[in-house]
Amino acid sequence: MKEFYKGKKVLVTGHTGFKGSWLTLWLNELGADVIGYSLETPTNPSLFKILRLNKKITHIIGDVRDEKKIKKIFKKYKPEIVFHLAAQPLVRYSYKYPRLTYETNIMGTVNTFEAARETKSVKVIINITTDKCYKNKESIVGYEENDPMGGYDPYSSSKGCSELITSAYRNSFFNPKDFKEKHNVIISSVRAGNVIGGGDWAEDRLIPDCIRALTKNETLIIRSPNAVRPWQYVLEPLSGYLHLGSVMWNKGIKYGQAWNFGPENKDILKVEEVLKKVITIFGKGNYKVKEENKLHETKLLMLNIKKAKDLLKWRPIYNVNESIKKTIEWYRNYYNNSIDMNDYSLNQIKQYINKAIEKGVEWAKNKGGK
Ligand SMILES: NC(=O)c1ccc[n+]([C@@H]2O[C@H](COP(=O)([O-])OP(=O)(O)OC[C@H]3O[C@@H](n4cnc5c(N)ncnc54)[C@H](O)[C@@H]3O)[C@@H](O)[C@H]2O)c1
């Protein structure tokens, strides 16, 4: 991937967030020329600030709802690859602020695509949605890419809409039949599971809630101990997005599709099981179950990743124990205050790449033979 991303102009929306910061760090390490476009960092502490990413990239504060500004930025910086992550990403917050959620996740997607449509340099667009975009059947069989879109709550349905927008743009403006003749754009959407990793401080997410309680010696209250989620370490979906970007660019239009990048089935666990592992690794901690969940939340969510495995030769690198360990180690080092977290985070990326090399996955192979 180093050969591929070196010198490429990559625009990341949502670069100040949890996943966006890790993606920006990795792209920067690969030598890409990164342009970030987002609102200010959504949390305090903030991974973006901890990693001092504002000094390493073209850092632009802007709203994806601001059509004029995003178009201006695309025109000015002429990106070749676009990763669209900017979103209101929280289910419970979306019950409180449905309008904001829809405006950001729907019109933000439309504005990003419109800006890309007006900018000839753009060749690859990857829209980051979620496993929650699927019409939920509470099924024990993982969702496949062609399953219908849906979403019970405002967040999930807004991401289902973002998927439908991607497919409408693929049909209407970036149609594979017209590739090279009427346009040069390949567009994909990607659906990850419940992402965990160091540097997330969002509200109402299991790991950040755990960390807040454990570091203050407080008892953690959990709402849905039996909810089943596809947990995965943050670098897993990011390796999928980065690999997909290079495959779309190099191998062409047939890779412009929807892709699931989830964990292996054995790593799809209940909230309470994850919590027990976190407490064991952290070395201490208590929790209480308070099942007074008035807001509907999906109980069972699983992703089928066969397509990404077969066609992209992508696969998860860490199992759930390794993923939790890497995550908790990151926070422990951060709160110990004894190490530069930029170096530490880069080291976590290196460890992940080394394990991927060991496992012989496609994206980690050195094509140059050096
Ligand atoms: N974290 C997960 O478990 C998970 C799982 C699946 C999918 N996703 C998706 O991945 C993406 C990133 O999620 P995250 O966990 O990093 O969230 P996050 O809240 O940490 O980051 C969201 C980013 O979007 C930006 N943003 C929000 N509203 C904006 C607006 N109106 N204009 C411009 N920027 C705006 C924020 O400033 C931030 O940079 C989202 O699209 C989310 O839906 C996340």
GROMACS .gro file of C-alpha atoms and ligand atoms in nm:
model
  414
    1MET     CA    1   0.000   0.000   0.000
    2LYS     CA    2   0.299   0.228   0.055
    3GLU     CA    3   0.382   0.219  -0.315
    4PHE     CA    4   0.022   0.301  -0.395
    5TYR     CA    5  -0.063   0.582  -0.152
    6LYS     CA    6   0.272   0.764  -0.167
    7GLY     CA    7   0.206   1.110  -0.310
    8LYS     CA    8  -0.165   1.045  -0.379
    9LYS     CA    9  -0.403   1.327  -0.291
   10VAL     CA   10  -0.651   1.179  -0.047
   11LEU     CA   11  -0.939   1.374   0.101
   12VAL     CA   12  -1.080   1.240   0.429
   13THR     CA   13  -1.405   1.383   0.569
   14GLY     CA   14  -1.444   1.321   0.942
   15HIS     CA   15  -1.065   1.320   0.989
   16THR     CA   16  -1.091   1.473   1.339
   17GLY     CA   17  -1.293   1.177   1.474
   18PHE     CA   18  -1.187   0.842   1.617
   19LYS     CA   19  -1.166   0.636   1.297
   20GLY     CA   20  -1.075   0.939   1.086
   21SER     CA   21  -0.772   1.012   1.306
   22TRP     CA   22  -0.640   0.656   1.279
   23LEU     CA   23  -0.701   0.658   0.903
   24THR     CA   24  -0.524   0.995   0.866
   25LEU     CA   25  -0.230   0.873   1.074
   26TRP     CA   26  -0.196   0.561   0.861
   27LEU     CA   27  -0.233   0.750   0.530
   28ASN     CA   28   0.024   1.003   0.645
   29GLU     CA   29   0.262   0.720   0.729
   30LEU     CA   30   0.205   0.576   0.381
   31GLY     CA   31   0.317   0.908   0.232
   32ALA     CA   32  -0.023   1.026   0.106
   33ASP     CA   33  -0.095   1.397   0.071
   34VAL     CA   34  -0.395   1.411   0.308
   35ILE     CA   35  -0.658   1.684   0.304
   36GLY     CA   36  -0.892   1.658   0.604
   37TYR     CA   37  -1.236   1.824   0.601
   38SER     CA   38  -1.445   1.808   0.921
   39LEU     CA   39  -1.597   1.987   1.210
   40GLU     CA   40  -1.380   2.035   1.519
   41THR     CA   41  -1.281   1.724   1.714
   42PRO     CA   42  -1.600   1.576   1.862
   43THR     CA   43  -1.457   1.475   2.202
   44ASN     CA   44  -1.225   1.592   2.476
   45PRO     CA   45  -0.972   1.427   2.507
   46SER     CA   46  -0.935   1.392   2.132
   47LEU     CA   47  -0.723   1.143   1.939
   48PHE     CA   48  -0.674   1.398   1.660
   49LYS     CA   49  -0.511   1.639   1.905
   50ILE     CA   50  -0.313   1.369   2.085
   51LEU     CA   51  -0.162   1.262   1.751
   52ARG     CA   52  -0.096   1.630   1.654
   53LEU     CA   53  -0.239   1.553   1.311
   54ASN     CA   54  -0.313   1.918   1.236
   55LYS     CA   55   0.063   1.962   1.184
   56LYS     CA   56   0.096   1.670   0.942
   57ILE     CA   57  -0.181   1.726   0.689
   58THR     CA   58  -0.391   1.997   0.524
   59HIS     CA   59  -0.638   2.039   0.807
   60ILE     CA   60  -0.963   2.215   0.719
   61ILE     CA   61  -1.249   2.282   0.956
   62GLY     CA   62  -1.570   2.266   0.757
   63ASP     CA   63  -1.922   2.129   0.760
   64VAL     CA   64  -2.033   1.864   0.511
   65ARG     CA   65  -2.375   2.031   0.519
   66ASP     CA   66  -2.211   2.341   0.369
   67GLU     CA   67  -2.237   2.262   0.000
   68LYS     CA   68  -2.053   2.575  -0.119
   69LYS     CA   69  -1.756   2.525   0.112
   70ILE     CA   70  -1.704   2.156   0.043
   71LYS     CA   71  -1.719   2.220  -0.333
   72LYS     CA   72  -1.466   2.500  -0.295
   73ILE     CA   73  -1.229   2.270  -0.103
   74PHE     CA   74  -1.255   1.995  -0.365
   75LYS     CA   75  -1.185   2.249  -0.642
   76LYS     CA   76  -0.889   2.394  -0.457
   77TYR     CA   77  -0.713   2.072  -0.351
   78LYS     CA   78  -0.818   1.841  -0.638
   79PRO     CA   79  -0.825   1.509  -0.446
   80GLU     CA   80  -0.786   1.180  -0.632
   81ILE     CA   81  -0.929   0.953  -0.362
   82VAL     CA   82  -1.209   1.041  -0.117
   83PHE     CA   83  -1.289   0.860   0.209
   84HIS     CA   84  -1.619   0.996   0.341
   85LEU     CA   85  -1.641   0.934   0.717
   86ALA     CA   86  -1.797   1.259   0.845
   87ALA     CA   87  -2.119   1.171   1.023
   88GLN     CA   88  -2.327   1.193   1.334
   89PRO     CA   89  -2.241   0.832   1.431
   90LEU     CA   90  -2.428   0.763   1.756
   91VAL     CA   91  -2.760   0.576   1.785
   92ARG     CA   92  -2.877   0.723   2.117
   93TYR     CA   93  -2.778   1.079   2.017
   94SER     CA   94  -2.979   1.033   1.697
   95TYR     CA   95  -3.299   0.981   1.902
   96LYS     CA   96  -3.232   1.318   2.062
   97TYR     CA   97  -3.120   1.498   1.746
   98PRO     CA   98  -3.284   1.324   1.448
   99ARG     CA   99  -3.278   1.633   1.222
  100LEU     CA  100  -2.906   1.694   1.278
  101THR     CA  101  -2.839   1.323   1.218
  102TYR     CA  102  -3.032   1.317   0.889
  103GLU     CA  103  -2.892   1.648   0.767
  104THR     CA  104  -2.535   1.538   0.836
  105ASN     CA  105  -2.556   1.179   0.720
  106ILE     CA  106  -2.781   1.231   0.419
  107MET     CA  107  -2.711   1.580   0.282
  108GLY     CA  108  -2.347   1.551   0.394
  109THR     CA  109  -2.317   1.247   0.166
  110VAL     CA  110  -2.496   1.421  -0.123
  111ASN     CA  111  -2.277   1.732  -0.091
  112THR     CA  112  -1.959   1.521  -0.084
  113PHE     CA  113  -2.067   1.332  -0.397
  114GLU     CA  114  -2.173   1.654  -0.572
  115ALA     CA  115  -1.835   1.809  -0.494
  116ALA     CA  116  -1.668   1.495  -0.637
  117ARG     CA  117  -1.887   1.515  -0.947
  118GLU     CA  118  -1.763   1.867  -1.016
  119THR     CA  119  -1.395   1.780  -0.959
  120LYS     CA  120  -1.232   1.595  -1.246
  121SER     CA  121  -0.936   1.476  -1.036
  122VAL     CA  122  -1.155   1.239  -0.826
  123LYS     CA  123  -1.120   0.875  -0.933
  124VAL     CA  124  -1.217   0.675  -0.625
  125ILE     CA  125  -1.486   0.744  -0.362
  126ILE     CA  126  -1.539   0.523  -0.057
  127ASN     CA  127  -1.845   0.601   0.151
  128ILE     CA  128  -1.811   0.472   0.508
  129THR     CA  129  -2.148   0.356   0.640
  130THR     CA  130  -2.213   0.082   0.896
  131ASP     CA  131  -2.348  -0.266   0.969
  132LYS     CA  132  -2.658  -0.089   1.103
  133CYS     CA  133  -2.762   0.016   0.750
  134TYR     CA  134  -2.927  -0.324   0.692
  135LYS     CA  135  -3.296  -0.389   0.749
  136ASN     CA  136  -3.267  -0.561   1.085
  137LYS     CA  137  -3.401  -0.915   1.105
  138GLU     CA  138  -3.239  -1.006   1.439
  139SER     CA  139  -3.106  -1.301   1.241
  140ILE     CA  140  -2.826  -1.534   1.344
  141VAL     CA  141  -2.702  -1.532   0.986
  142GLY     CA  142  -2.470  -1.241   0.903
  143TYR     CA  143  -2.596  -0.973   0.663
  144GLU     CA  144  -2.473  -0.997   0.306
  145GLU     CA  145  -2.401  -0.698   0.086
  146ASN     CA  146  -2.717  -0.740  -0.123
  147ASP     CA  147  -2.955  -0.762   0.173
  148PRO     CA  148  -3.211  -0.480   0.189
  149MET     CA  149  -3.131  -0.151   0.357
  150GLY     CA  150  -3.331  -0.036   0.659
  151GLY     CA  151  -3.262   0.102   1.005
  152TYR     CA  152  -3.500   0.124   1.301
  153ASP     CA  153  -3.356   0.438   1.462
  154PRO     CA  154  -3.262   0.771   1.298
  155TYR     CA  155  -2.886   0.693   1.288
  156SER     CA  156  -2.924   0.348   1.132
  157SER     CA  157  -3.183   0.464   0.878
  158SER     CA  158  -2.972   0.771   0.787
  159LYS     CA  159  -2.686   0.534   0.705
  160GLY     CA  160  -2.925   0.309   0.509
  161CYS     CA  161  -3.016   0.625   0.315
  162SER     CA  162  -2.648   0.709   0.264
  163GLU     CA  163  -2.611   0.362   0.109
  164LEU     CA  164  -2.910   0.420  -0.121
  165ILE     CA  165  -2.762   0.756  -0.223
  166THR     CA  166  -2.433   0.579  -0.309
  167SER     CA  167  -2.614   0.331  -0.526
  168ALA     CA  168  -2.824   0.606  -0.693
  169TYR     CA  169  -2.507   0.804  -0.776
  170ARG     CA  170  -2.346   0.487  -0.911
  171ASN     CA  171  -2.646   0.432  -1.140
  172SER     CA  172  -2.710   0.792  -1.237
  173PHE     CA  173  -2.374   0.969  -1.257
  174PHE     CA  174  -2.092   0.716  -1.214
  175ASN     CA  175  -2.244   0.430  -1.410
  176PRO     CA  176  -1.996   0.150  -1.483
  177LYS     CA  177  -2.123   0.140  -1.845
  178ASP     CA  178  -2.010   0.500  -1.897
  179PHE     CA  179  -1.675   0.464  -1.720
  180LYS     CA  180  -1.393   0.640  -1.908
  181GLU     CA  181  -1.640   0.779  -2.163
  182LYS     CA  182  -1.861   1.006  -1.952
  183HIS     CA  183  -1.686   0.996  -1.612
  184ASN     CA  184  -1.376   0.862  -1.435
  185VAL     CA  185  -1.523   0.777  -1.095
  186ILE     CA  186  -1.547   0.441  -0.917
  187ILE     CA  187  -1.765   0.448  -0.607
  188SER     CA  188  -1.798   0.198  -0.319
  189SER     CA  189  -1.965   0.184   0.019
  190VAL     CA  190  -1.820  -0.001   0.317
  191ARG     CA  191  -1.991  -0.147   0.623
  192ALA     CA  192  -1.792  -0.218   0.938
  193GLY     CA  193  -1.895  -0.361   1.273
  194ASN     CA  194  -1.854  -0.218   1.622
  195VAL     CA  195  -1.512  -0.064   1.606
  196ILE     CA  196  -1.288  -0.058   1.913
  197GLY     CA  197  -0.942   0.087   1.959
  198GLY     CA  198  -0.750   0.347   2.153
  199GLY     CA  199  -0.854   0.709   2.142
  200ASP     CA  200  -1.233   0.682   2.130
  201TRP     CA  201  -1.409   0.896   2.390
  202ALA     CA  202  -1.757   0.906   2.233
  203GLU     CA  203  -2.065   0.895   2.457
  204ASP     CA  204  -2.268   0.574   2.489
  205ARG     CA  205  -2.012   0.340   2.340
  206LEU     CA  206  -1.903   0.039   2.541
  207ILE     CA  207  -1.524   0.081   2.545
  208PRO     CA  208  -1.517   0.459   2.610
  209ASP     CA  209  -1.782   0.411   2.883
  210CYS     CA  210  -1.567   0.133   3.037
  211ILE     CA  211  -1.254   0.346   3.026
  212ARG     CA  212  -1.430   0.644   3.184
  213ALA     CA  213  -1.555   0.424   3.471
  214LEU     CA  214  -1.241   0.213   3.519
  215THR     CA  215  -1.002   0.507   3.527
  216LYS     CA  216  -1.218   0.675   3.794
  217ASN     CA  217  -1.276   0.355   3.995
  218GLU     CA  218  -1.650   0.389   3.932
  219THR     CA  219  -1.901   0.109   3.875
  220LEU     CA  220  -1.996   0.085   3.511
  221ILE     CA  221  -2.369   0.064   3.436
  222ILE     CA  222  -2.455  -0.139   3.127
  223ARG     CA  223  -2.792  -0.133   2.954
  224SER     CA  224  -2.792  -0.429   2.717
  225PRO     CA  225  -2.561  -0.706   2.844
  226ASN     CA  226  -2.698  -0.957   2.595
  227ALA     CA  227  -2.677  -0.743   2.283
  228VAL     CA  228  -2.456  -0.918   2.028
  229ARG     CA  229  -2.220  -0.708   1.816
  230PRO     CA  230  -1.944  -0.770   1.559
  231TRP     CA  231  -1.651  -0.622   1.758
  232GLN     CA  232  -1.336  -0.538   1.567
  233TYR     CA  233  -1.011  -0.353   1.619
  234VAL     CA  234  -1.005  -0.014   1.447
  235LEU     CA  235  -0.724  -0.104   1.205
  236GLU     CA  236  -0.926  -0.396   1.064
  237PRO     CA  237  -1.189  -0.196   0.872
  238LEU     CA  238  -0.928   0.070   0.793
  239SER     CA  239  -0.704  -0.191   0.628
  240GLY     CA  240  -1.011  -0.292   0.428
  241TYR     CA  241  -1.085   0.067   0.319
  242LEU     CA  242  -0.721   0.133   0.224
  243HIS     CA  243  -0.684  -0.194   0.038
  244LEU     CA  244  -1.016  -0.141  -0.141
  245GLY     CA  245  -0.904   0.209  -0.247
  246SER     CA  246  -0.594   0.067  -0.416
  247VAL     CA  247  -0.785  -0.223  -0.575
  248MET     CA  248  -1.053   0.014  -0.714
  249TRP     CA  249  -0.781   0.236  -0.859
  250ASN     CA  250  -0.565  -0.043  -1.002
  251LYS     CA  251  -0.813  -0.312  -1.100
  252GLY     CA  252  -1.103  -0.094  -1.202
  253ILE     CA  253  -1.472  -0.040  -1.212
  254LYS     CA  254  -1.593  -0.388  -1.113
  255TYR     CA  255  -1.471  -0.323  -0.757
  256GLY     CA  256  -1.706  -0.025  -0.721
  257GLN     CA  257  -1.958  -0.205  -0.500
  258ALA     CA  258  -2.074  -0.246  -0.140
  259TRP     CA  259  -1.837  -0.432   0.095
  260ASN     CA  260  -1.867  -0.571   0.448
  261PHE     CA  261  -1.550  -0.551   0.660
  262GLY     CA  262  -1.648  -0.725   0.983
  263PRO     CA  263  -1.483  -0.972   1.223
  264GLU     CA  264  -1.479  -1.351   1.205
  265ASN     CA  265  -1.802  -1.513   1.335
  266LYS     CA  266  -1.630  -1.644   1.648
  267ASP     CA  267  -1.551  -1.285   1.750
  268ILE     CA  268  -1.912  -1.172   1.743
  269LEU     CA  269  -1.979  -1.149   2.118
  270LYS     CA  270  -2.231  -1.023   2.373
  271VAL     CA  271  -2.169  -0.685   2.541
  272GLU     CA  272  -2.123  -0.855   2.880
  273GLU     CA  273  -1.864  -1.100   2.743
  274VAL     CA  274  -1.658  -0.811   2.605
  275LEU     CA  275  -1.690  -0.622   2.930
  276LYS     CA  276  -1.559  -0.917   3.133
  277LYS     CA  277  -1.256  -0.941   2.903
  278VAL     CA  278  -1.192  -0.566   2.938
  279ILE     CA  279  -1.198  -0.590   3.318
  280THR     CA  280  -0.963  -0.890   3.315
  281ILE     CA  281  -0.711  -0.712   3.093
  282PHE     CA  282  -0.744  -0.382   3.282
  283GLY     CA  283  -0.686  -0.573   3.605
  284LYS     CA  284  -0.978  -0.427   3.799
  285GLY     CA  285  -1.331  -0.289   3.763
  286ASN     CA  286  -1.698  -0.347   3.849
  287TYR     CA  287  -2.018  -0.325   3.655
  288LYS     CA  288  -2.391  -0.335   3.717
  289VAL     CA  289  -2.662  -0.433   3.472
  290LYS     CA  290  -2.954  -0.191   3.452
  291GLU     CA  291  -3.188  -0.316   3.182
  292GLU     CA  292  -3.408  -0.008   3.160
  293ASN     CA  293  -3.343   0.045   2.795
  294LYS     CA  294  -3.640   0.249   2.678
  295LEU     CA  295  -3.482   0.333   2.343
  296HIS     CA  296  -3.490   0.053   2.090
  297GLU     CA  297  -3.147  -0.086   2.010
  298THR     CA  298  -3.075  -0.382   1.786
  299LYS     CA  299  -3.011  -0.700   1.984
  300LEU     CA  300  -2.830  -0.904   1.725
  301LEU     CA  301  -2.598  -0.775   1.455
  302MET     CA  302  -2.370  -0.992   1.244
  303LEU     CA  303  -2.188  -0.935   0.916
  304ASN     CA  304  -2.100  -1.186   0.648
  305ILE     CA  305  -1.748  -1.106   0.519
  306LYS     CA  306  -1.717  -1.381   0.258
  307LYS     CA  307  -1.725  -1.137  -0.033
  308ALA     CA  308  -1.431  -0.926   0.093
  309LYS     CA  309  -1.240  -1.246   0.172
  310ASP     CA  310  -1.302  -1.403  -0.170
  311LEU     CA  311  -1.274  -1.105  -0.401
  312LEU     CA  312  -1.039  -0.869  -0.216
  313LYS     CA  313  -0.842  -1.137  -0.028
  314TRP     CA  314  -0.895  -0.921   0.282
  315ARG     CA  315  -0.946  -1.075   0.623
  316PRO     CA  316  -0.934  -0.984   0.991
  317ILE     CA  317  -0.589  -1.001   1.152
  318TYR     CA  318  -0.664  -0.990   1.526
  319ASN     CA  319  -0.910  -1.205   1.718
  320VAL     CA  320  -1.137  -1.040   1.974
  321ASN     CA  321  -0.895  -1.100   2.265
  322GLU     CA  322  -0.607  -0.935   2.079
  323SER     CA  323  -0.835  -0.648   1.974
  324ILE     CA  324  -0.944  -0.578   2.332
  325LYS     CA  325  -0.585  -0.612   2.456
  326LYS     CA  326  -0.450  -0.360   2.202
  327THR     CA  327  -0.733  -0.122   2.286
  328ILE     CA  328  -0.693  -0.135   2.663
  329GLU     CA  329  -0.311  -0.116   2.637
  330TRP     CA  330  -0.349   0.205   2.436
  331TYR     CA  331  -0.564   0.368   2.707
  332ARG     CA  332  -0.342   0.241   2.987
  333ASN     CA  333  -0.039   0.403   2.823
  334TYR     CA  334  -0.232   0.722   2.759
  335TYR     CA  335  -0.342   0.755   3.122
  336ASN     CA  336   0.006   0.660   3.249
  337ASN     CA  337   0.130   0.967   3.069
  338SER     CA  338   0.478   0.821   3.024
  339ILE     CA  339   0.497   0.768   2.650
  340ASP     CA  340   0.447   0.972   2.331
  341MET     CA  341   0.110   0.849   2.207
  342ASN     CA  342   0.190   0.941   1.848
  343ASP     CA  343   0.487   0.700   1.853
  344TYR     CA  344   0.283   0.444   2.043
  345SER     CA  345  -0.006   0.460   1.793
  346LEU     CA  346   0.233   0.431   1.498
  347ASN     CA  347   0.383   0.131   1.670
  348GLN     CA  348   0.038  -0.027   1.700
  349ILE     CA  349  -0.003   0.021   1.324
  350LYS     CA  350   0.338  -0.142   1.265
  351GLN     CA  351   0.252  -0.438   1.490
  352TYR     CA  352  -0.073  -0.482   1.301
  353ILE     CA  353   0.104  -0.472   0.963
  354ASN     CA  354   0.365  -0.722   1.084
  355LYS     CA  355   0.094  -0.964   1.191
  356ALA     CA  356  -0.078  -0.914   0.854
  357ILE     CA  357   0.252  -0.993   0.679
  358GLU     CA  358   0.289  -1.306   0.894
  359LYS     CA  359  -0.062  -1.411   0.793
  360GLY     CA  360   0.021  -1.347   0.427
  361VAL     CA  361  -0.279  -1.123   0.352
  362GLU     CA  362  -0.289  -0.961   0.012
  363TRP     CA  363  -0.259  -0.595   0.114
  364ALA     CA  364   0.050  -0.657   0.326
  365LYS     CA  365   0.244  -0.831   0.049
  366ASN     CA  366   0.546  -0.648  -0.087
  367LYS     CA  367   0.475  -0.644  -0.459
  368GLY     CA  368   0.812  -0.490  -0.540
  369GLY     CA  369   0.985  -0.795  -0.392
  370LYS     CA  370   1.216  -0.569  -0.191
  371LIG     N1  371  -1.705   0.370   1.556
  371LIG     C1  372  -1.777   0.269   1.510
  371LIG     O1  373  -1.799   0.168   1.579
  371LIG     C2  374  -1.833   0.274   1.370
  371LIG     C3  375  -1.885   0.156   1.317
  371LIG     C4  376  -1.934   0.156   1.186
  371LIG     C5  377  -1.932   0.273   1.113
  371LIG     N2  378  -1.882   0.388   1.167
  371LIG     C6  379  -1.880   0.508   1.081
  371LIG     O2  380  -1.746   0.554   1.070
  371LIG     C7  381  -1.744   0.695   1.061
  371LIG     C8  382  -1.654   0.756   1.167
  371LIG     O3  383  -1.704   0.720   1.295
  371LIG     P1  384  -1.626   0.754   1.429
  371LIG     O4  385  -1.652   0.645   1.522
  371LIG     O5  386  -1.487   0.790   1.397
  371LIG     O6  387  -1.707   0.884   1.478
  371LIG     P2  388  -1.654   1.020   1.543
  371LIG     O7  389  -1.772   1.087   1.605
  371LIG     O8  390  -1.535   0.997   1.626
  371LIG     O9  391  -1.611   1.105   1.414
  371LIG     C9  392  -1.704   1.170   1.333
  371LIG    C10  393  -1.631   1.272   1.247
  371LIG    O10  394  -1.728   1.340   1.166
  371LIG    C11  395  -1.713   1.481   1.184
  371LIG     N3  396  -1.841   1.546   1.161
  371LIG    C12  397  -1.957   1.528   1.229
  371LIG     N4  398  -2.053   1.609   1.177
  371LIG    C13  399  -1.994   1.677   1.074
  371LIG    C14  400  -2.039   1.775   0.981
  371LIG     N5  401  -2.164   1.819   0.981
  371LIG     N6  402  -1.950   1.822   0.890
  371LIG    C15  403  -1.822   1.779   0.888
  371LIG     N7  404  -1.774   1.689   0.974
  371LIG    C16  405  -1.859   1.637   1.065
  371LIG    C17  406  -1.660   1.497   1.326
  371LIG    O11  407  -1.601   1.625   1.341
  371LIG    C18  408  -1.561   1.382   1.328
  371LIG    O12  409  -1.443   1.421   1.262
  371LIG    C19  410  -1.890   0.741   1.069
  371LIG    O13  411  -1.938   0.759   0.936
  371LIG    C20  412  -1.959   0.625   1.137
  371LIG    O14  413  -2.095   0.619   1.104
  371LIG    C21  414  -1.831   0.391   1.294
   0.00000   0.00000   0.00000
